[in-house]
Coordinates of C-alpha atoms in Angstrom, one line a residue:
M1 CA 0.0 0.0 0.0
E2 CA 2.6 2.2 0.6
P3 CA 4.0 2.8 -3.1
N4 CA 0.3 3.7 -4.0
A5 CA 0.1 6.0 -1.3
D6 CA 3.7 7.4 -1.9
K7 CA 2.2 8.2 -5.8
L8 CA -0.6 10.5 -4.5
R9 CA 1.4 12.1 -2.0
G10 CA 4.3 13.0 -4.4
L11 CA 1.7 13.9 -7.1
R12 CA 2.8 17.3 -8.8
I13 CA 1.1 19.5 -11.1
T14 CA 2.9 22.1 -13.1
S15 CA 2.2 24.5 -15.9
L16 CA 1.3 24.5 -19.2
D17 CA 4.8 24.9 -20.0
D18 CA 6.1 21.9 -19.4
E19 CA 5.3 20.5 -22.8
D20 CA 7.1 17.4 -22.6
D21 CA 4.6 15.8 -19.2
D22 CA 1.2 17.0 -21.4
E23 CA 0.9 13.3 -22.8
T24 CA 1.5 11.6 -19.1
E25 CA -1.2 10.0 -17.8
L26 CA -1.3 8.7 -14.4
P27 CA -2.4 4.7 -13.7
N28 CA -5.5 3.7 -15.2
Q29 CA -6.4 1.2 -12.2
P30 CA -7.7 2.5 -9.1
L31 CA -5.4 2.2 -6.1
P32 CA -6.0 -0.7 -4.2
A33 CA -8.3 0.0 -1.3
S34 CA -7.2 1.4 2.0
T35 CA -9.1 3.1 4.8
V36 CA -8.8 6.7 5.7
T37 CA -8.2 7.4 9.6
V38 CA -9.5 10.7 10.1
A39 CA -7.4 13.0 12.2
A40 CA -9.4 15.6 13.5
A41 CA -29.4 18.9 3.1
P42 CA -31.3 16.5 1.4
S43 CA -29.5 13.9 -0.1
G44 CA -28.2 13.6 -3.0
Y45 CA -24.3 14.7 -4.0
D46 CA -23.7 18.9 -4.5
D47 CA -20.3 20.0 -5.9
E48 CA -18.5 21.5 -2.9
D49 CA -17.5 25.2 -2.7
E50 CA -14.2 25.5 -4.1
D51 CA -13.6 29.5 -2.9
E52 CA -13.2 28.2 0.6
E53 CA -10.0 27.2 1.1
A54 CA -8.3 25.7 4.6
E55 CA -5.6 23.8 5.3
V56 CA -6.8 20.7 7.1
M57 CA -5.5 17.6 7.9
L58 CA -7.3 14.3 7.0
G59 CA -5.5 11.5 8.1
F60 CA -3.1 8.6 7.2
L61 CA -3.6 5.4 5.1
E62 CA -3.3 2.2 6.8
K63 CA -4.8 -1.9 5.5
P64 CA -8.4 -2.3 6.5
K65 CA -8.4 -5.2 8.7
H66 CA -11.1 -6.7 6.5
P67 CA -12.4 -5.8 3.1
G68 CA -16.4 -5.9 4.6
L69 CA -15.2 -2.8 7.0
L70 CA -15.4 -0.8 3.9
L71 CA -18.7 -1.3 2.9
R72 CA -21.5 1.5 2.6
H73 CA -23.5 1.1 5.4
L74 CA -20.7 0.9 8.2
F75 CA -19.7 4.6 6.8
P76 CA -16.2 4.3 5.7
S77 CA -13.7 6.9 5.5
K78 CA -11.5 5.3 2.6
A79 CA -8.9 5.7 -0.3
G80 CA -8.6 3.7 -3.6
G81 CA -11.0 0.7 -4.8
I82 CA -14.6 2.2 -6.1
P83 CA -16.8 4.7 -3.9
A84 CA -18.9 3.6 -1.2
W85 CA -21.6 5.9 -1.9
L86 CA -23.7 7.4 0.8
D87 CA -26.6 7.5 -1.2
P88 CA -26.5 4.6 -3.2
V89 CA -29.3 5.5 -5.3
N90 CA -28.9 9.4 -6.5
L91 CA -25.6 9.3 -7.7
P92 CA -23.9 11.9 -9.6
T93 CA -24.6 11.5 -13.6
G94 CA -24.2 13.2 -16.8
N95 CA -21.1 16.2 -17.2
S96 CA -20.6 15.9 -13.2
S97 CA -19.0 12.5 -13.2
C98 CA -16.9 13.7 -16.4
C99 CA -13.8 15.6 -16.5
G100 CA -14.6 19.1 -17.7
F101 CA -11.7 18.8 -20.7
C102 CA -11.2 15.1 -22.1
G103 CA -15.0 14.1 -21.1
E104 CA -13.8 11.0 -19.9
P105 CA -15.4 9.5 -16.6
L106 CA -13.7 10.6 -13.2
H107 CA -11.4 8.2 -11.1
F108 CA -12.2 7.9 -7.6
V109 CA -9.5 8.8 -5.2
L110 CA -10.9 9.2 -1.8
Q111 CA -14.2 9.7 1.0
I112 CA -14.2 10.8 4.3
Y113 CA -17.0 10.2 6.7
A114 CA -17.9 13.7 8.3
P115 CA -20.7 14.1 9.8
I116 CA -22.1 17.1 11.5
E117 CA -23.1 16.7 15.2
S118 CA -24.9 19.7 15.6
N119 CA -26.7 19.6 12.0
A120 CA -29.5 17.4 11.7
A121 CA -29.5 16.9 8.0
A122 CA -26.0 15.9 8.1
F123 CA -26.3 13.5 10.9
H124 CA -24.5 11.4 7.6
R125 CA -22.3 12.8 5.5
T126 CA -19.2 12.1 3.7
L127 CA -17.3 13.8 1.3
F128 CA -16.2 12.2 -2.5
M129 CA -12.9 13.1 -4.2
F130 CA -12.3 11.9 -8.0
M131 CA -9.8 12.9 -10.8
C132 CA -9.0 12.4 -14.2
P133 CA -6.3 9.9 -14.5
S134 CA -4.4 12.4 -17.3
M135 CA -2.1 15.0 -16.3
A136 CA -2.8 17.2 -19.2
C137 CA -6.2 17.7 -18.1
L138 CA -4.8 18.1 -14.8
H139 CA -2.1 21.1 -16.1
R140 CA -4.5 23.1 -18.2
D141 CA -7.6 22.9 -14.8
Q142 CA -4.7 24.8 -13.1
H143 CA -3.3 26.9 -16.1
E144 CA -7.6 27.9 -16.3
Q145 CA -7.5 28.7 -12.1
W146 CA -5.0 31.0 -12.3
T147 CA -6.5 32.7 -15.5
R148 CA -9.4 32.9 -13.3
N149 CA -11.5 32.4 -16.0
Q150 CA -15.3 32.9 -14.9
G151 CA -17.0 32.1 -17.7
N152 CA -17.4 28.0 -18.1
P153 CA -15.1 26.8 -15.6
R154 CA -14.3 23.1 -16.4
R155 CA -12.4 21.4 -13.9
S156 CA -10.3 18.1 -14.0
V157 CA -10.6 17.6 -9.8
R158 CA -14.4 17.3 -8.2
V159 CA -15.3 16.8 -5.2
F160 CA -18.7 15.9 -4.2
R161 CA -20.8 16.0 -0.7
C162 CA -23.4 14.1 0.4
Q163 CA -25.3 14.1 4.3
L164 CA -28.5 12.1 5.3
P165 CA -30.4 12.6 8.5
R166 CA -30.5 9.9 11.4
T167 CA -33.9 8.6 9.9
N168 CA -33.6 7.9 6.2
V169 CA -34.4 5.2 3.6
F170 CA -30.9 3.4 3.1
Y171 CA -29.6 2.8 6.7
S172 CA -30.6 1.9 10.0
S173 CA -31.3 4.8 12.5
E174 CA -29.1 2.5 15.0
P175 CA -25.5 2.6 15.0
P176 CA -23.8 -0.7 13.1
S177 CA -23.0 -3.3 15.5
R178 CA -19.7 -4.5 13.3
N179 CA -20.3 -8.2 13.8
N180 CA -21.0 -8.9 10.5
S181 CA -25.2 -8.9 11.0
D182 CA -24.8 -5.2 9.5
K183 CA -27.4 -4.7 6.2
P184 CA -27.9 -1.7 4.8
L185 CA -32.4 -1.1 4.1
C186 CA -32.3 -1.3 0.4
A187 CA -30.3 -1.9 -2.6
G188 CA -28.7 0.3 -4.3
A189 CA -28.4 1.6 -7.8
A190 CA -26.8 -0.5 -10.8
L191 CA -23.1 0.3 -11.2
C192 CA -21.2 0.7 -14.4
H193 CA -20.2 -2.9 -15.6
W194 CA -16.4 -1.4 -16.3
C195 CA -15.4 1.2 -13.7
G196 CA -18.0 0.2 -10.5
T197 CA -18.2 3.9 -10.2
W198 CA -20.8 5.3 -11.7
K199 CA -24.1 4.9 -12.2
G200 CA -24.8 2.2 -15.0
D201 CA -27.7 4.3 -17.0
K202 CA -26.7 2.7 -20.4
I203 CA -27.8 -1.1 -21.2
C204 CA -25.6 -3.7 -23.7
G205 CA -27.6 -3.8 -26.8
G206 CA -25.9 -7.1 -26.5
C207 CA -26.7 -9.2 -23.7
K208 CA -29.4 -6.7 -22.3
K209 CA -27.5 -7.0 -18.3
S210 CA -24.7 -5.7 -18.4
R211 CA -24.6 -1.8 -17.4
Y212 CA -22.4 1.2 -18.4
C213 CA -22.2 4.9 -17.3
S214 CA -20.9 6.0 -20.5
E215 CA -20.3 4.9 -24.1
K216 CA -16.8 4.9 -24.1
H217 CA -16.6 2.5 -20.3
Q218 CA -19.0 0.1 -22.8
L219 CA -16.2 0.3 -25.7
R220 CA -13.6 -0.8 -23.2
H221 CA -15.3 -3.9 -21.7
C222 CA -16.6 -5.0 -25.1
T223 CA -12.9 -4.5 -26.2
G224 CA -11.6 -5.7 -23.7
A225 CA -13.7 -9.2 -24.0
L226 CA -13.0 -9.7 -27.2
V227 CA -9.2 -9.7 -27.1
I228 CA -9.7 -12.4 -24.2
K229 CA -11.3 -14.6 -26.6
M230 CA -9.0 -13.9 -29.0
I231 CA -6.4 -15.6 -26.7
A232 CA -7.8 -17.8 -25.3
Y233 CA -8.8 -19.8 -29.2
R234 CA -5.0 -19.2 -30.5

C-alpha cells in the first residue's frame, strides 16, 4: 500500500509550459482500497464550494483489517478502489461525473466520512474526491484557475458532498454493530460494469444485462472481452 500512497502524496501539478509532460497519464487502474483514519442538505450529491480554502489534516492510510469494513452501511473513510456511496441511488451523473476537458469519466481517489453533530440533516455526511487520470487535463485545469476564467469553468478534479439525516430509507437509525450482521435497508443503483463507480444508465445492446456509465466504458469492456476470446482461441 505504501508505494500507492506515495504516488498520491508525490503528485505534482505543473504549468502548461512543461510541454514534455502534457501527455503523461496517471495509472488507469484504481489504487487498492485502504481505510482513511481521520485525525481531527437533503440527500444527493453536491459540488463542494471550491472558493473556501482551509488547511486540514485528514489523517493517514492503513490497510483495512477486513474488506467488509469498507462497505457503505459501515460509513467508511477510504482511499482507492471504488466509492462506497452514502446515497446509493441518487448518484452524480452526466457532465458532473466526467472531466471537463477530455470528457472521460473521473476516477475515484478517496472519501471521508465527516458527520456534523450539530446539524440534524448531516447526521451522515461523506465527502468524495474524484480526478481525471490525464496529467494534461490537470495541467489545463490549473492553468484555467490561474487565469481566473469565470465564464465557463471546467474542472478535472471534483469533490462531492452527500448528507443524510439519521432517519432515512437507506440505513438503520441505530449505529452498526460491526459483527457481520449489519445490512443496508435497500439495494443501491446498478453501477457501471466496467468501472464500478458511476451509475449504469446505459444497457448493453447485446446481452441486455451489463450496464455502463458511458459509451466509452462500454466500448472498453467489449474490446477487452474480445481480446480475451482471441487469446483463448489461440
